[in-house]
One Martini backbone bead per residue (centre of mass of N, CA, C, O) as a GRO file, in nm:
protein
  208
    1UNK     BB    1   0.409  -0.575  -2.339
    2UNK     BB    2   0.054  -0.553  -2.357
    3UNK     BB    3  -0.234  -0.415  -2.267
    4UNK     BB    4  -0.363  -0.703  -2.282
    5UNK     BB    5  -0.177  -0.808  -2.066
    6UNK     BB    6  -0.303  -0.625  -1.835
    7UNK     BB    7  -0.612  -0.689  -1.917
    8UNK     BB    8  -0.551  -1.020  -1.770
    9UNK     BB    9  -0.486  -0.932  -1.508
   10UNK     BB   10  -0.748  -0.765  -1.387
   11UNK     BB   11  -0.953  -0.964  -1.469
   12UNK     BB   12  -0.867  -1.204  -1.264
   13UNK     BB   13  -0.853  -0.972  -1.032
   14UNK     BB   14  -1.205  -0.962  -1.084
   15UNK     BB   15  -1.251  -1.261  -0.966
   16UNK     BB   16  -0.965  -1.375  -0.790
   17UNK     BB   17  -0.743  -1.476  -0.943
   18UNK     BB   18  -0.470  -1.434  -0.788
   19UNK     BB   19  -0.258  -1.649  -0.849
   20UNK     BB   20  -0.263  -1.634  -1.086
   21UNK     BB   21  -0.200  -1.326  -1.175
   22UNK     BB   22   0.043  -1.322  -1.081
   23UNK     BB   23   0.205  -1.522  -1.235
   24UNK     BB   24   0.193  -1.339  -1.477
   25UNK     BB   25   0.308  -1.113  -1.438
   26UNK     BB   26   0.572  -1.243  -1.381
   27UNK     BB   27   0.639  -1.328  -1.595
   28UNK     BB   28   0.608  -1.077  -1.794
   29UNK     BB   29   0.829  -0.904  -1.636
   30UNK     BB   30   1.058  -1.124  -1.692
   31UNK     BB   31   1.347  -0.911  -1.776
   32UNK     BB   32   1.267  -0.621  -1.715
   33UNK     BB   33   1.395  -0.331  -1.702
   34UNK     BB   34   1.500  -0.295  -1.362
   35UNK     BB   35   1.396  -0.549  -1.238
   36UNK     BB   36   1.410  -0.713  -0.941
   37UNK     BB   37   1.497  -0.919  -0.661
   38UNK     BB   38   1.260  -0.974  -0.372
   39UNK     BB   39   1.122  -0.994  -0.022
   40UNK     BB   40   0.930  -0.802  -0.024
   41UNK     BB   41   0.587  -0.755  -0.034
   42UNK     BB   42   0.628  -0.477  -0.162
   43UNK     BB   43   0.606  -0.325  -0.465
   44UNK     BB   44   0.804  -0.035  -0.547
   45UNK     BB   45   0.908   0.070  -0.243
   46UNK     BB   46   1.140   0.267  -0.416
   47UNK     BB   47   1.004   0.452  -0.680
   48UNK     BB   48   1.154   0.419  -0.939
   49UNK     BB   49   0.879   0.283  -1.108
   50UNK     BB   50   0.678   0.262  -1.320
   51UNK     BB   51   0.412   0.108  -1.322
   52UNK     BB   52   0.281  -0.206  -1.493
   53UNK     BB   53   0.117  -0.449  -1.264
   54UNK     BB   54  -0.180  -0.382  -1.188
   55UNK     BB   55  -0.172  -0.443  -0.847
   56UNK     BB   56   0.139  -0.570  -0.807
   57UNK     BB   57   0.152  -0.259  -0.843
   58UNK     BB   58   0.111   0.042  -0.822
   59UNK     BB   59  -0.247   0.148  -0.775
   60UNK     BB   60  -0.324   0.447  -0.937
   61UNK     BB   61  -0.488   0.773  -0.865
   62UNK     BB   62  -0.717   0.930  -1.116
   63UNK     BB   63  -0.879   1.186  -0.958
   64UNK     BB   64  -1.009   1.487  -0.959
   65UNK     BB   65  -0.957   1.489  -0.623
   66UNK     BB   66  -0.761   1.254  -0.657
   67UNK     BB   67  -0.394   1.178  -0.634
   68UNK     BB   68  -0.088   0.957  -0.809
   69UNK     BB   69   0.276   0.978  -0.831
   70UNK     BB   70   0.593   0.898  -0.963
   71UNK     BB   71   0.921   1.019  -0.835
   72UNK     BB   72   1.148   0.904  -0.923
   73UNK     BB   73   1.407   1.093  -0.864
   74UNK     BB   74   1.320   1.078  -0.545
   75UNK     BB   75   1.143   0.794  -0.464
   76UNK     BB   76   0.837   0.875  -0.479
   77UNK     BB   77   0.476   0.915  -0.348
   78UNK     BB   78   0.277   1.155  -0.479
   79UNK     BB   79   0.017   1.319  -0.293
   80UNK     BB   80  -0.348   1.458  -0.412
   81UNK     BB   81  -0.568   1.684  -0.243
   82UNK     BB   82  -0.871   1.818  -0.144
   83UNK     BB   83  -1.134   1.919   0.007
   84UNK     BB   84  -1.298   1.598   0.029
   85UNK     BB   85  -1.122   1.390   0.001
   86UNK     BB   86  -1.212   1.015  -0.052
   87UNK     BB   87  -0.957   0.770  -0.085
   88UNK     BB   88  -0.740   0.631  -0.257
   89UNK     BB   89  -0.413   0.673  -0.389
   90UNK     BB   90  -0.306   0.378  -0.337
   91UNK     BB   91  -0.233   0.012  -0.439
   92UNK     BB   92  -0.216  -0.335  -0.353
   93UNK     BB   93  -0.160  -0.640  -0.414
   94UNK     BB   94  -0.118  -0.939  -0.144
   95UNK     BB   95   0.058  -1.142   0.039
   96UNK     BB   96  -0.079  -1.250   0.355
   97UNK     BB   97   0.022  -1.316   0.687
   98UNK     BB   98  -0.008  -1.370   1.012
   99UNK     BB   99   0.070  -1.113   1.223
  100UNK     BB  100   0.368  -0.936   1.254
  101UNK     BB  101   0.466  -0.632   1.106
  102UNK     BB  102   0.670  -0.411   0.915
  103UNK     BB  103   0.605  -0.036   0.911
  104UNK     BB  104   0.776   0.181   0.663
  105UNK     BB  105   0.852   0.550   0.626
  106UNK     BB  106   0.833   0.882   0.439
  107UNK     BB  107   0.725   1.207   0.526
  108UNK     BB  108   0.637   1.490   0.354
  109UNK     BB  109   0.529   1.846   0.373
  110UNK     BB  110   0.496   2.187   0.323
  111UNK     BB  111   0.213   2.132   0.520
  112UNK     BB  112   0.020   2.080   0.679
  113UNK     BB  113  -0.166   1.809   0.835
  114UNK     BB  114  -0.442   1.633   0.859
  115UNK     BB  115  -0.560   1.452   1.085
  116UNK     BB  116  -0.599   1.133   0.952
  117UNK     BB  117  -0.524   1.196   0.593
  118UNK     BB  118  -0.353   0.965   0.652
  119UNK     BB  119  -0.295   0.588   0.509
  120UNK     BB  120  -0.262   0.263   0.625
  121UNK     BB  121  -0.439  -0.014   0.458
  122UNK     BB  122  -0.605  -0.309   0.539
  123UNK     BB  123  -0.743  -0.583   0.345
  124UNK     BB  124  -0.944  -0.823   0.232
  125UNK     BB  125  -0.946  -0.953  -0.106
  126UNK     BB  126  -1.182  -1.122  -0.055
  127UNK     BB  127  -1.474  -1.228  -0.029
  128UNK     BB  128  -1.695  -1.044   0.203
  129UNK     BB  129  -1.490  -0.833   0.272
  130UNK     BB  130  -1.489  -0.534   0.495
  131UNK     BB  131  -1.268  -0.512   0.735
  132UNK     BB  132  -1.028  -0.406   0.831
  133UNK     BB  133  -0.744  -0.506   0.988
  134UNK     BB  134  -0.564  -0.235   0.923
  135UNK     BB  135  -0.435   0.128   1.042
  136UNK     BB  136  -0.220   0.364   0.947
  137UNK     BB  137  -0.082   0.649   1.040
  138UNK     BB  138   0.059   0.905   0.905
  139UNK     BB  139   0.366   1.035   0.965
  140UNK     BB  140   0.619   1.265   0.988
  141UNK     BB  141   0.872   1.110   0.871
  142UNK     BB  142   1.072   0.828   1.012
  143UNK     BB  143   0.895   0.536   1.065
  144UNK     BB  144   0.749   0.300   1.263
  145UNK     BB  145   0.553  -0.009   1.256
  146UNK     BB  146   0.313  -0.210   1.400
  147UNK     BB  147   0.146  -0.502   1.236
  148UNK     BB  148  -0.184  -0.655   1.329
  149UNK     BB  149  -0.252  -0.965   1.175
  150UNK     BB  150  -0.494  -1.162   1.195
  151UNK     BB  151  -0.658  -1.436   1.203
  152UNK     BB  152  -0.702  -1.589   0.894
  153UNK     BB  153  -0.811  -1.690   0.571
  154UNK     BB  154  -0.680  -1.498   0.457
  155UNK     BB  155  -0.440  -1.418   0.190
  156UNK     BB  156  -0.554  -1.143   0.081
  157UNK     BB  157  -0.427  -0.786   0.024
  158UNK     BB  158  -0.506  -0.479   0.070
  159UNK     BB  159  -0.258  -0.217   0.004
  160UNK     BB  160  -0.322   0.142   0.124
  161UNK     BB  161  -0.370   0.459   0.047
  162UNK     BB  162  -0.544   0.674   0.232
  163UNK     BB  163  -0.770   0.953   0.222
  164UNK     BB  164  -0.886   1.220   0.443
  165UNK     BB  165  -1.028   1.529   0.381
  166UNK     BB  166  -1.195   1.767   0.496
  167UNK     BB  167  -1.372   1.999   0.503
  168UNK     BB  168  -1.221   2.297   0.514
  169UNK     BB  169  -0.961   2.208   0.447
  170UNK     BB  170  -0.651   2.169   0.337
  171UNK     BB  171  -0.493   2.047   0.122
  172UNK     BB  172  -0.305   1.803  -0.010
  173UNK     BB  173   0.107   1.720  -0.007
  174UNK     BB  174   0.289   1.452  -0.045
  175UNK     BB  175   0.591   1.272   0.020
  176UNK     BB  176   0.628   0.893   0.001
  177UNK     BB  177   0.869   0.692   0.108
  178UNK     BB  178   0.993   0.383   0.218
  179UNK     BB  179   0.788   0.200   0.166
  180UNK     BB  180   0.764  -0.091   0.404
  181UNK     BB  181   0.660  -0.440   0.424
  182UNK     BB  182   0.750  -0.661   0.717
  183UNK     BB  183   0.857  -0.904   0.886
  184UNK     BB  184   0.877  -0.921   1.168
  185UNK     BB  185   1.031  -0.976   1.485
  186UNK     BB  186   1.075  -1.143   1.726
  187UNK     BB  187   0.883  -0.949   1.990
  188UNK     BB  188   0.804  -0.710   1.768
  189UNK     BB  189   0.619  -0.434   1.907
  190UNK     BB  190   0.317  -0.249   1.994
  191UNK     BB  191   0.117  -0.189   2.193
  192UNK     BB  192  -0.139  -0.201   2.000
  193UNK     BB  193  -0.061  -0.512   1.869
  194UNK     BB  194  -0.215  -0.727   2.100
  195UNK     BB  195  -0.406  -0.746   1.931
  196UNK     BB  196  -0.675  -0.796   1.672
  197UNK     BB  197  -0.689  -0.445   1.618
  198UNK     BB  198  -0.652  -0.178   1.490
  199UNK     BB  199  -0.355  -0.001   1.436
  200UNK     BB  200  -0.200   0.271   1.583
  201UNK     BB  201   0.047   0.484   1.612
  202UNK     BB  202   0.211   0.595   1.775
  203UNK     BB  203   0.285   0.925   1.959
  204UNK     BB  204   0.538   0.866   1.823
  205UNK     BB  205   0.787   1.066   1.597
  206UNK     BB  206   0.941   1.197   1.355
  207UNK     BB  207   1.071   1.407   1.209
  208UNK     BB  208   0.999   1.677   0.944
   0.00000   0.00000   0.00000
């Protein structure tokens, strides 16, 4: 794998040619020391390896102000923000059909973190889209939620873990495990999950 293969990976995702990219990532990756075969959604999603082939494996952010890096050795995805810092710390470029997900996460921090300052967002990575799908608050310890995706034609989406710290707040440095998304069980729903509209988190979490 050399990097012009990568950047022919990229190259694909920024046409949209979603199908070929993935393809093409996945033969380049067969063989690969450490891939595993799995049913998961998203890919890395237990923070073992550092990715490959962004954007189907996690694109990291690293801006001056926001940035994310995975430390293997405890299995995390670790983010860091300033005050003011608004944008992706990762994503995923990922195929999702409609219907409702089950996303779960673990996630630590040695500070309070700001209300609504993480979150897991959905949008549809096709022409023209720009409404997100869905958008889970992350809350500390471990989670489960389920994500209501409506029916519509898009069937690539973005998975972003999305940063928003206001001005005047604390920095944030948060750790993200187990983070994963799959298909929910028949019946299986939160209060919020009823309609076609962006999903928020129960009230309540686990402890931090």
């Amino acid at each position: 794998m050399t990097s012009a293969d990568r950047q022919l990976v990229e190259n694909l995702v920024a046409i949209r040619e979603f199908e070929m990219a993935q393809g093409l990532a996945r033969t380049l990756k067969r063989g690969k020391s450490g891939s595993r075969a799995s049913s998961a959604i998203l890919s890395g999603d237990v923070f073992t390896d550092a990715p490959v082939f962004a954007p189907f494996d996690w694109q990291l952010s690293s801006e001056g102000n926001l940035g994310a890096s995975i430390d293997k050795a405890n299995k995390q995805i670790v983010v860091s923000a300033i005050p003011g810092a608004s944008g992706f710390a990762a994503r995923q470029l990922v195929r999702l059909n409609s219907g409702n997900h089950a996303l779960s996460w673990t996630m630590s921090s040695e500070q309070a973190i700001a209300k609504n300052a993480l979150a897991v967002s959905l949008q549809c990575a096709e022409e023209g889209a720009q409404e997100k799908a869905a958008s889970v608050v992350l809350a500390p310890g471990k989670n489960r939620e389920i994500v209501s995706v409506p029916p519509s034609a898009c069937g690539w989406y973005w998975v972003s873990i999305d940063v928003t710290v206001p001005d005047g707040a604390v920095g944030l440095d948060a750790q993200i495990g187990d983070l994963a998304l799959s298909q929910a069980a028949a019946g299986e729903k939160n209060v919020d999950a009823r309609s076609n509209t962006p999903v928020l988190p129960a009230s309540t979490s686990g402890g931090s």
